[in-house]
Coordinates of N, CA, C and O in Angstrom, one line a residue:
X1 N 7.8 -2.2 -4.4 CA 7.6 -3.0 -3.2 C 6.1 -3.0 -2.9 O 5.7 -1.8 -2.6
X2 N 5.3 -4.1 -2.9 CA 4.3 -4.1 -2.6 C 3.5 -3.5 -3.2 O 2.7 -2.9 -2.5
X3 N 3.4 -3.6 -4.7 CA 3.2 -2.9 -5.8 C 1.8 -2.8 -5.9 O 1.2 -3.9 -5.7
X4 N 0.9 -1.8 -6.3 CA -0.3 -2.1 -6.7 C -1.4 -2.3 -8.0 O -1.3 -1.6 -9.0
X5 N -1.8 -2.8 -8.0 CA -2.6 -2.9 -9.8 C -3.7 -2.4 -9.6 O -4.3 -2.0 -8.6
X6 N -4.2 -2.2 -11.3 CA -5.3 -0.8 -11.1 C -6.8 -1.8 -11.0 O -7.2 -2.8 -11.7
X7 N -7.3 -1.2 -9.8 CA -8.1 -1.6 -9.3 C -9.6 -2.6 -10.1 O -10.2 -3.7 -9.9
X8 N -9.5 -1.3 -11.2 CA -10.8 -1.9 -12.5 C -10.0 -3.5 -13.4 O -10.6 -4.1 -14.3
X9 N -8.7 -3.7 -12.8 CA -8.8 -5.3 -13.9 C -8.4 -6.0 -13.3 O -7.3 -6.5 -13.7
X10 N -9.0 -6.4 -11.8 CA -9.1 -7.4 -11.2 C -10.3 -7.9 -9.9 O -11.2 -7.0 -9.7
X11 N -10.3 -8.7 -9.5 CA -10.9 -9.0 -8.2 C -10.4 -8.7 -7.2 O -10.7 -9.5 -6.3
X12 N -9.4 -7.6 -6.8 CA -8.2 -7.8 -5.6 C -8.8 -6.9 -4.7 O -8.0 -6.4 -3.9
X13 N -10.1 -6.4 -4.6 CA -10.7 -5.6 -3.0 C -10.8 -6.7 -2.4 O -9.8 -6.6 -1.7
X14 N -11.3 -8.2 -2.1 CA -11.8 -9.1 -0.9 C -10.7 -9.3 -0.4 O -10.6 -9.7 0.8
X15 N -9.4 -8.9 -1.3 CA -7.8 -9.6 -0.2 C -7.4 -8.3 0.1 O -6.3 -7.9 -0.2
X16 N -8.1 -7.6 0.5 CA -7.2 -5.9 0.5 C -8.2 -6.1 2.0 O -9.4 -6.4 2.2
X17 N -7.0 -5.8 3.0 CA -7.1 -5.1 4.4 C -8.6 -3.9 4.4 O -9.7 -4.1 5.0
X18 N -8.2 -2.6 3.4 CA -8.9 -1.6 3.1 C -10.3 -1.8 2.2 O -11.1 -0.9 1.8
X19 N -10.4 -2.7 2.2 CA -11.6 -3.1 1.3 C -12.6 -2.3 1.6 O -12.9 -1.5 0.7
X20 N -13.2 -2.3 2.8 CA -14.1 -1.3 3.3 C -14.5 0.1 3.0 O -15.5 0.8 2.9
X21 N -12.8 0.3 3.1 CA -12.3 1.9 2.6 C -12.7 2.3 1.4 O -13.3 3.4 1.1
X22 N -12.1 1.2 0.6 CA -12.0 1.2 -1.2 C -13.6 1.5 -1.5 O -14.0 2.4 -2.2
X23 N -14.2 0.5 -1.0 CA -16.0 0.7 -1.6 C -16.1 1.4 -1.4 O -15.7 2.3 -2.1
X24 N -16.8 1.8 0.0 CA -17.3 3.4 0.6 C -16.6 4.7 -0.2 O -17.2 5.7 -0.2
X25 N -15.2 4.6 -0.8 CA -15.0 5.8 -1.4 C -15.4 6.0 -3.1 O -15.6 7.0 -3.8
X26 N -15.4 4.3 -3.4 CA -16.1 4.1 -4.6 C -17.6 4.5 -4.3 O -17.8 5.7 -4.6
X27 N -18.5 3.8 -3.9 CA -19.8 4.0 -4.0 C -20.7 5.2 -3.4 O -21.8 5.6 -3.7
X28 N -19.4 5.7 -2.1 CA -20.3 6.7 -1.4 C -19.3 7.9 -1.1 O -18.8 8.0 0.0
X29 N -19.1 8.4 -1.9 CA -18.3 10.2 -1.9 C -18.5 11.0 -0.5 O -17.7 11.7 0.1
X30 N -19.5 10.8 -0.2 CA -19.9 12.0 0.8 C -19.6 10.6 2.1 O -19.1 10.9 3.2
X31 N -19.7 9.9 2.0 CA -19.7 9.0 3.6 C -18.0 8.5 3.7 O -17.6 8.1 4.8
X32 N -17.2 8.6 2.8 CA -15.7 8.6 3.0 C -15.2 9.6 3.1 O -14.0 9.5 3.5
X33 N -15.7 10.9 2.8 CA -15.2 11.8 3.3 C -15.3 11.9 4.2 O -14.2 12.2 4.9
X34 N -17.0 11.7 5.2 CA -17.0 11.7 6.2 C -16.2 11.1 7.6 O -16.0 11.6 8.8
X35 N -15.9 9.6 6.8 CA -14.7 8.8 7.3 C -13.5 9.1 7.4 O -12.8 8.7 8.3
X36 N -13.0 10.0 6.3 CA -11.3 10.9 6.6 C -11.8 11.8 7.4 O -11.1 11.6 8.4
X37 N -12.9 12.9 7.8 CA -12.8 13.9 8.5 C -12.4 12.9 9.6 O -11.3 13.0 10.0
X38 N -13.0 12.2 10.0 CA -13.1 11.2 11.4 C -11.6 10.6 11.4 O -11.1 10.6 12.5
X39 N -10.9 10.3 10.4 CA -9.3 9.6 10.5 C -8.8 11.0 10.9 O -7.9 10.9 11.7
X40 N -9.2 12.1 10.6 CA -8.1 13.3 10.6 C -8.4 13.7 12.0 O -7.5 14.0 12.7
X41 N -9.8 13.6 12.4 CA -9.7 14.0 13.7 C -8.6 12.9 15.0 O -7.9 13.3 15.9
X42 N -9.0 11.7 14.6 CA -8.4 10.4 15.2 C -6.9 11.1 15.2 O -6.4 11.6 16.2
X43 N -6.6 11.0 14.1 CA -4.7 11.6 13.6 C -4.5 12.6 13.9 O -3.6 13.0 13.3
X44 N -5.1 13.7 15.0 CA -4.6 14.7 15.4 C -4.8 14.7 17.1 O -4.0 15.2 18.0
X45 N -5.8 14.3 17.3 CA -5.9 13.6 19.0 C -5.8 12.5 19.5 O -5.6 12.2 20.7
X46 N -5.7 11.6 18.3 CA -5.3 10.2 19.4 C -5.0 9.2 18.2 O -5.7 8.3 17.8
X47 N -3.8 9.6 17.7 CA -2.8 8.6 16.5 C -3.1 7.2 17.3 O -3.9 6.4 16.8
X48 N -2.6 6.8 18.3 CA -2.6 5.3 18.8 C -3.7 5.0 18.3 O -3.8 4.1 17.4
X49 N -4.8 5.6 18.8 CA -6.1 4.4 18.0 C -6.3 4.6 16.7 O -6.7 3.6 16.1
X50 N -6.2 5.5 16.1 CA -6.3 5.3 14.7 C -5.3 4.4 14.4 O -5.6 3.3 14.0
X51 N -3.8 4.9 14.7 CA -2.8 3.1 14.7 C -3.2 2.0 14.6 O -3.0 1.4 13.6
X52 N -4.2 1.4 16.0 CA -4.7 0.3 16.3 C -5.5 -0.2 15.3 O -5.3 -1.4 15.0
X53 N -6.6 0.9 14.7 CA -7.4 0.4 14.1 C -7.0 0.1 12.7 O -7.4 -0.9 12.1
X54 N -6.3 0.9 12.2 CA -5.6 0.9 11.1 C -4.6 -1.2 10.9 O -4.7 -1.9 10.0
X55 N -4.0 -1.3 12.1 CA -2.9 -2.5 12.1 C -3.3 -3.7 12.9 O -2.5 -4.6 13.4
X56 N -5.3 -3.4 13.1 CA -5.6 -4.8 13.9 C -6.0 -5.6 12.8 O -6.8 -6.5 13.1
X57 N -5.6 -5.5 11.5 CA -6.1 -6.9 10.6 C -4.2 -7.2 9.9 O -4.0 -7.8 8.9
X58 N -3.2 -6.5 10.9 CA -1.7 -7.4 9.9 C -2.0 -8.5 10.0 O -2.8 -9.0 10.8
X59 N -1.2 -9.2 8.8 CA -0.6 -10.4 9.0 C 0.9 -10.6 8.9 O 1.7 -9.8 9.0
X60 N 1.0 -11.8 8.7 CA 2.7 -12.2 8.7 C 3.1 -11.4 9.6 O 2.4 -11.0 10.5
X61 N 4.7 -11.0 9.3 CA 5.6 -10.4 9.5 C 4.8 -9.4 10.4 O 4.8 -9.2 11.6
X62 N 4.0 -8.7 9.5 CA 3.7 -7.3 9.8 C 3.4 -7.6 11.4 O 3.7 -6.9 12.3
X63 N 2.9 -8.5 11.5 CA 2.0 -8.6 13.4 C 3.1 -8.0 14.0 O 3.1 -6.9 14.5
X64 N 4.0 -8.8 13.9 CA 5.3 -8.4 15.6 C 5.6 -7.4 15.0 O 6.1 -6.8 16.0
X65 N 5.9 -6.3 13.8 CA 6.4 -5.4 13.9 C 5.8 -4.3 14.1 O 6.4 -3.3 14.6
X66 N 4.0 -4.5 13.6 CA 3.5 -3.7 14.5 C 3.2 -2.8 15.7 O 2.8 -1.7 16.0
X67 N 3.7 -4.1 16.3 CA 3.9 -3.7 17.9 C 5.5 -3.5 18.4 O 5.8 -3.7 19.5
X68 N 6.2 -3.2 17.6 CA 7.6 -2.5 18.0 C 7.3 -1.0 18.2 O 6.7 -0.2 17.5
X69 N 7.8 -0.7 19.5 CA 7.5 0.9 19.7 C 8.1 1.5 18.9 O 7.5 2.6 18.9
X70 N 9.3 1.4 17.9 CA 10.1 2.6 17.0 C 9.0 2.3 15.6 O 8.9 3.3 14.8
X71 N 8.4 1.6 15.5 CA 7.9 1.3 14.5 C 6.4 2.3 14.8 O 6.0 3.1 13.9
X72 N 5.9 2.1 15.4 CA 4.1 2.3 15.9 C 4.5 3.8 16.3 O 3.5 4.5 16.3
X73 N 5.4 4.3 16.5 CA 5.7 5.6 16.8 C 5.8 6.4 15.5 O 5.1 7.4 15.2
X74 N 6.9 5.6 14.6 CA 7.2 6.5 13.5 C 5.4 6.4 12.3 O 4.9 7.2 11.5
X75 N 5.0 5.4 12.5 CA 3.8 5.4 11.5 C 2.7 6.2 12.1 O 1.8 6.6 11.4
X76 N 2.7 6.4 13.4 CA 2.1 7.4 14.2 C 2.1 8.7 13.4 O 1.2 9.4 12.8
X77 N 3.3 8.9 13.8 CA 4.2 10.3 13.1 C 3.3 10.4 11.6 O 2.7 11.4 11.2
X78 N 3.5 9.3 10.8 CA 3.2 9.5 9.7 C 1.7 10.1 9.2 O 1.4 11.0 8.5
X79 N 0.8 9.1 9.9 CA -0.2 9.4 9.9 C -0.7 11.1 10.4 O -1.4 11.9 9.8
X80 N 0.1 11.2 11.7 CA -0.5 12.8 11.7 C -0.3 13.7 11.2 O -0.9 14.8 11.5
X81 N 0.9 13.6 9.9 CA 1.3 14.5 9.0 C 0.6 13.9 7.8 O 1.1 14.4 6.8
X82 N -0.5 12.8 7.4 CA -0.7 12.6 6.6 C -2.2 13.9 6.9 O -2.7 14.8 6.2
X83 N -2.3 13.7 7.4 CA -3.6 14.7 7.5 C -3.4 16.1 8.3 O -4.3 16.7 8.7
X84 N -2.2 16.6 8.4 CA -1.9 17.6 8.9 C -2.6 18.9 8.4 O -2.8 19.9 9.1
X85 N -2.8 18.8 6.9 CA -3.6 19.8 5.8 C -4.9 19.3 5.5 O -5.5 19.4 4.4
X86 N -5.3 18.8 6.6 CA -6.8 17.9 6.5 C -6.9 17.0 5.5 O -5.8 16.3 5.3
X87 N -8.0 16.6 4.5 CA -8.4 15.4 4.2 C -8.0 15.4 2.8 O -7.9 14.5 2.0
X88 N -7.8 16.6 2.7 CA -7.5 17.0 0.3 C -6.2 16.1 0.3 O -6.8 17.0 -0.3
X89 N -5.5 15.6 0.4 CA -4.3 14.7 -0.3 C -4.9 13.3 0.3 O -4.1 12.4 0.2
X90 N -5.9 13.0 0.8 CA -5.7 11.8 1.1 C -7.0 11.1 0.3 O -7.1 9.9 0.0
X91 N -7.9 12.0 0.0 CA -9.1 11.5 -0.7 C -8.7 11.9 -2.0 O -9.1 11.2 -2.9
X92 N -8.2 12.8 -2.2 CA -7.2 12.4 -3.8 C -6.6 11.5 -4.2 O -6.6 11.2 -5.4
X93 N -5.8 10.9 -3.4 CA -5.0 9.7 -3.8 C -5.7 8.5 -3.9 O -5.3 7.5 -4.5
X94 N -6.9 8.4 -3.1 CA -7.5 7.2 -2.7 C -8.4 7.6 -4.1 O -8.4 6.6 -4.9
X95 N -9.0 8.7 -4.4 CA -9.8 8.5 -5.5 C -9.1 8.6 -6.9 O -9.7 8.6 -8.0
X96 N -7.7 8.7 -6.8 CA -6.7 8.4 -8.4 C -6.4 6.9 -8.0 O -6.2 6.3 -9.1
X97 N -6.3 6.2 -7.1 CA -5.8 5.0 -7.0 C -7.6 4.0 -7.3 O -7.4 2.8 -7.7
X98 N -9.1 4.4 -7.3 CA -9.6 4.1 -7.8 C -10.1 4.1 -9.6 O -10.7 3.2 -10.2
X99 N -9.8 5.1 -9.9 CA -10.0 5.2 -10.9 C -9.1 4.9 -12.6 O -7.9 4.9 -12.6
X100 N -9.8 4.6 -13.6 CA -9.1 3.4 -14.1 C -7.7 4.0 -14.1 O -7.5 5.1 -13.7
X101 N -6.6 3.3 -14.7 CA -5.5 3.5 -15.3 C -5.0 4.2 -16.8 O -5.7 3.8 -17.8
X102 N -4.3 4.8 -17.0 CA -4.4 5.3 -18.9 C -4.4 4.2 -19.2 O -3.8 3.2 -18.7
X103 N -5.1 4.3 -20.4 CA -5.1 2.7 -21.5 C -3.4 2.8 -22.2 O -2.8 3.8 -22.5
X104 N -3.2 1.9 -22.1 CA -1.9 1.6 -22.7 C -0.2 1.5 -21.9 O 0.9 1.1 -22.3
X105 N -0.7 2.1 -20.7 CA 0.4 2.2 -19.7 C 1.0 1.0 -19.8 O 2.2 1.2 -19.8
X106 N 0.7 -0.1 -19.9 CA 1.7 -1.1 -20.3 C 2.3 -2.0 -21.3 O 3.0 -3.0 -21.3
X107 N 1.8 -1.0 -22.3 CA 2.4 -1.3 -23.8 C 3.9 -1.6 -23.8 O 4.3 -2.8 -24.1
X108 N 4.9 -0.3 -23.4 CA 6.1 -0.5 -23.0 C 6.8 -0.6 -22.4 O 8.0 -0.2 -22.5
X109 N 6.3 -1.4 -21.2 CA 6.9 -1.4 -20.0 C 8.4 -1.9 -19.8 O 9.0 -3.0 -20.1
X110 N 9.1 -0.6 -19.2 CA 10.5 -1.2 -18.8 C 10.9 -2.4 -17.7 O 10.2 -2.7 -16.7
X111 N 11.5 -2.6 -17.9 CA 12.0 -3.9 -16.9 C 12.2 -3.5 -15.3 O 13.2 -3.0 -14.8
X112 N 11.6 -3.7 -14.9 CA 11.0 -3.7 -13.2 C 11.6 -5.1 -12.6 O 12.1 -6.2 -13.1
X113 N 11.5 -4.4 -11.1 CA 11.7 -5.7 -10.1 C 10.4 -5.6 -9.5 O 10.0 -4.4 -9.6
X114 N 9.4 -6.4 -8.8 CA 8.8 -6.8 -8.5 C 8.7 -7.6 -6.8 O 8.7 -8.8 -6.7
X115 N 8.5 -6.6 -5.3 CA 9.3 -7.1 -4.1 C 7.7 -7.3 -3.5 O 7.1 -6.3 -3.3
X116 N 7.0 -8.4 -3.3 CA 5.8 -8.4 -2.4 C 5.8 -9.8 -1.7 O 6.1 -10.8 -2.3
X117 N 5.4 -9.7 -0.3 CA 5.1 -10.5 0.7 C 4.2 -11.3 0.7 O 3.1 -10.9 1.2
X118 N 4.3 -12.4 0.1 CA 3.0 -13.3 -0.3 C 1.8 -13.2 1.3 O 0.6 -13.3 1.3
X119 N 2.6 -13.0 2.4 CA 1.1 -12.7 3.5 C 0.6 -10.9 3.4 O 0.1 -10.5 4.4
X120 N 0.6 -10.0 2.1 CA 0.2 -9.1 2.1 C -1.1 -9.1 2.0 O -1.8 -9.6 1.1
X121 N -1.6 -8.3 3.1 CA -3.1 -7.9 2.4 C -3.1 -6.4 2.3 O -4.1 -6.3 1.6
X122 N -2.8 -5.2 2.4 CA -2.3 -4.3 1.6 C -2.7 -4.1 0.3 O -3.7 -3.7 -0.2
X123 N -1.7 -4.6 -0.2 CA -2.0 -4.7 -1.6 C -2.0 -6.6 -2.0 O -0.9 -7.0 -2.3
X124 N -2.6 -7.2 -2.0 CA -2.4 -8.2 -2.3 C -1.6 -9.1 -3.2 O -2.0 -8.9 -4.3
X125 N -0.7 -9.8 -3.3 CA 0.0 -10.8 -4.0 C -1.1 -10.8 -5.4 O -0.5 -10.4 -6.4
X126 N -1.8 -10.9 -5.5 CA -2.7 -11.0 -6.8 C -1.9 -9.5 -7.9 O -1.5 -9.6 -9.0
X127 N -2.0 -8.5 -7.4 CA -1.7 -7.3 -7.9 C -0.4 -7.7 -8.5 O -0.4 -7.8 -9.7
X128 N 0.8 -7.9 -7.9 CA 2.1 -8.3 -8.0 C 1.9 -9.3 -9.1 O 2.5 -8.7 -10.0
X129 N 1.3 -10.7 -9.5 CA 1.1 -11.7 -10.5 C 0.7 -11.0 -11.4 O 1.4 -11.2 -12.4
X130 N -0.9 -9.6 -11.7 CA -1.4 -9.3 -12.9 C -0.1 -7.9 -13.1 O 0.2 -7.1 -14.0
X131 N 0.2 -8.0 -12.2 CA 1.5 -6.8 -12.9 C 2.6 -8.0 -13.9 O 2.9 -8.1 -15.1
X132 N 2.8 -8.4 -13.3 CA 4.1 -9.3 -13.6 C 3.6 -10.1 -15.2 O 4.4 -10.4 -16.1
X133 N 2.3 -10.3 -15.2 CA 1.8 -11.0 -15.8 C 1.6 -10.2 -17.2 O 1.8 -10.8 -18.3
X134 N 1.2 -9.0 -17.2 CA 0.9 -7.6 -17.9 C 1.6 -7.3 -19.0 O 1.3 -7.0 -20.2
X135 N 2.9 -7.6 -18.1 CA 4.2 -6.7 -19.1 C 5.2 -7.6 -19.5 O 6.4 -7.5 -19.7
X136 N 4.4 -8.6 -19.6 CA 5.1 -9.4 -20.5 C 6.6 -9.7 -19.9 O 7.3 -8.7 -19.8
X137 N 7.0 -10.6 -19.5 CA 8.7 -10.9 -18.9 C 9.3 -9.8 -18.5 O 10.5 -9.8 -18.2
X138 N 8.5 -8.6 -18.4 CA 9.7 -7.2 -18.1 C 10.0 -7.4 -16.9 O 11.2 -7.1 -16.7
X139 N 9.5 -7.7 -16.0 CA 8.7 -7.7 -14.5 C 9.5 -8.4 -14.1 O 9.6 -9.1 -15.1
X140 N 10.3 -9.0 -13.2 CA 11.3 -10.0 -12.3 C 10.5 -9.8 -11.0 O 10.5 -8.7 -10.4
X141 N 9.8 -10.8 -10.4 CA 8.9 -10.8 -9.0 C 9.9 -11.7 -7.9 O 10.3 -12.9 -8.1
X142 N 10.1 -10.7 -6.9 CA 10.6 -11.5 -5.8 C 9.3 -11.8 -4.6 O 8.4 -11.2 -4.1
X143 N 9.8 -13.2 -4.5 CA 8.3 -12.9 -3.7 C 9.2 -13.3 -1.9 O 10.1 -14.0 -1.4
X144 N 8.6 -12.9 -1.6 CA 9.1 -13.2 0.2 C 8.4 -13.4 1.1 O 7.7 -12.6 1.7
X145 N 8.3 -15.3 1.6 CA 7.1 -15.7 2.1 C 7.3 -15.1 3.8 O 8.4 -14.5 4.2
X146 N 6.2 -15.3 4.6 CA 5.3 -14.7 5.6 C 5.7 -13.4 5.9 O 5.6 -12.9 7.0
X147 N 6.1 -12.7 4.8 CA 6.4 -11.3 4.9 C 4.5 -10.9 4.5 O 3.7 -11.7 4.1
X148 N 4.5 -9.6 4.9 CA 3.6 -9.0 4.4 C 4.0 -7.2 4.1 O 5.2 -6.7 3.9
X149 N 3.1 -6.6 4.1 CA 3.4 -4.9 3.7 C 4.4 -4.1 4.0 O 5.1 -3.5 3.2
X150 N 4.4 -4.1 5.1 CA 5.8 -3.6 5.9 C 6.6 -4.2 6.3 O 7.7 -3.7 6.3
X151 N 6.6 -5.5 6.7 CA 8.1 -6.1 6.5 C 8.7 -6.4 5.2 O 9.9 -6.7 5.0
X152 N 7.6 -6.3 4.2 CA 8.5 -6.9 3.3 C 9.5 -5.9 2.7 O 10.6 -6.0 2.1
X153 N 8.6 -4.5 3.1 CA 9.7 -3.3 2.5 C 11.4 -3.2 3.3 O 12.5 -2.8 3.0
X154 N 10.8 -3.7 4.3 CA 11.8 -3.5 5.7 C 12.9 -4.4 5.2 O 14.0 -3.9 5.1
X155 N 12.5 -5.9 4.8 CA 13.1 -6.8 4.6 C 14.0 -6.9 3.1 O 14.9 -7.7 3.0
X156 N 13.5 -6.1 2.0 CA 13.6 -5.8 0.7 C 14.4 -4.8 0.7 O 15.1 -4.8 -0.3
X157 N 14.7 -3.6 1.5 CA 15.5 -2.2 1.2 C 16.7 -2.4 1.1 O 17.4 -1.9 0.2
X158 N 17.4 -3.3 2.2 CA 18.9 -3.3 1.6 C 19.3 -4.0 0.3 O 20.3 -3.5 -0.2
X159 N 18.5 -5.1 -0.3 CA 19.0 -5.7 -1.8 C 18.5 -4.5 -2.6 O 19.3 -4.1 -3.5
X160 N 17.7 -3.9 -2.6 CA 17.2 -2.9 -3.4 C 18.2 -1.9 -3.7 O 18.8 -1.7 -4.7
X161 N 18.3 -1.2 -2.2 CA 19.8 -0.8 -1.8 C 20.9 -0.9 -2.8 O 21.5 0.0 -3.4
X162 N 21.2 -2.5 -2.8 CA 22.2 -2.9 -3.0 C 22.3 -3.1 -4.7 O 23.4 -3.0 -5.4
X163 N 20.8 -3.3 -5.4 CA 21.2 -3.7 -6.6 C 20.9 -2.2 -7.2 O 21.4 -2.5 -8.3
X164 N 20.3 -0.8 -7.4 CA 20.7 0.3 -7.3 C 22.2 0.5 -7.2 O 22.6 0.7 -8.4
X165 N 23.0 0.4 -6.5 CA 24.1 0.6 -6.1 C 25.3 0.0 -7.4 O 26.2 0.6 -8.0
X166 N 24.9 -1.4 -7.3 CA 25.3 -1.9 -8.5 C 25.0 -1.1 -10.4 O 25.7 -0.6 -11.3
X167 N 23.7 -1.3 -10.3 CA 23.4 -0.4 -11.7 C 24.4 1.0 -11.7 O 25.3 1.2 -12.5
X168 N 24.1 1.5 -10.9 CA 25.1 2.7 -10.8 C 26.1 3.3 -11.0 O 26.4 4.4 -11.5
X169 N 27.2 1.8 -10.2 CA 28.2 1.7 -10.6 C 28.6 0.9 -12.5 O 29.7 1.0 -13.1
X170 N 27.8 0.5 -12.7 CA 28.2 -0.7 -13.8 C 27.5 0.2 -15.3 O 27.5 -0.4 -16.4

């Protein structure tokens, strides 16, 4: 859902929400760290604005669900446990999610589904096409228009759910 591709074999930072994020942790090590200390502080005194600032560029879908209180609550939640052990898992992931991919990871690719919201900016619809595109027919892409990031997951879990459910049984 909302799948991502590796960063080095495409153009997909200008449609990425995080763009800003992605360079500065690319180009400047010490000034994104400096920027998580500042998220972690944000995430431990005042989640709402780090929320805010984090979900003032949704689109699609995502806008109205943004602003659902069960929603802005629980991603709340999330965020202050993302940084609860300060900044080491989050500038890890952001600096494995920049760096290249193993060569060959899609030599064999098994047969995937493919669930992204063509209004994502998250991860952009582009990522979802050079995946899909990659592995050769393995890949089945659902695409689900004015969805974006979070709705489309929201919107995608019960078939997911459901076709899981099926493999399982069958």
């Amino acid at each position: 859902v909302s799948a991502v591709a590796p960063l080095d074999r495409g153009d997909f930072l200008p449609a990425m929400a995080g763009e800003a994020v992605f360079k500065l942790a690319r180009d400047h090590a010490g000034l994104f760290r400096l920027l998580s200390r500042f998220q972690s502080i944000l995430a431990r005194h005042s989640p709402g604005l780090l929320y805010r600032m984090l979900f003032a560029s949704t689109q699609g879908a995502d806008t109205e669900l943004a602003q659902q209180p069960e929603f802005k609550a629980s991603m709340q939640r999330i965020l202050t446990e993302c940084f609860a052990e300060g900044i080491g898992g989050y500038v890890r992931d952001i600096e494995q999610f920049l760096a290249p991919w193993s060569e060959g990871i899609f030599d064999e690719p098994p047969p995937v589904h493919l669930w992204h919201g063509r209004a994502d900016n998250w991860s952009p619809p582009g990522m979802s096409h050079y995946l899909a595109h990659t592995m050769s027919g393995k890949a089945q892409t659902h695409w689900m228009e004015g969805l974006s990031h979070y709705s489309c997951l929201q919107q995608a879990a019960p078939e997911i759910c459901r076709l899981l459910s099926q493999h399982q049984d069958g």
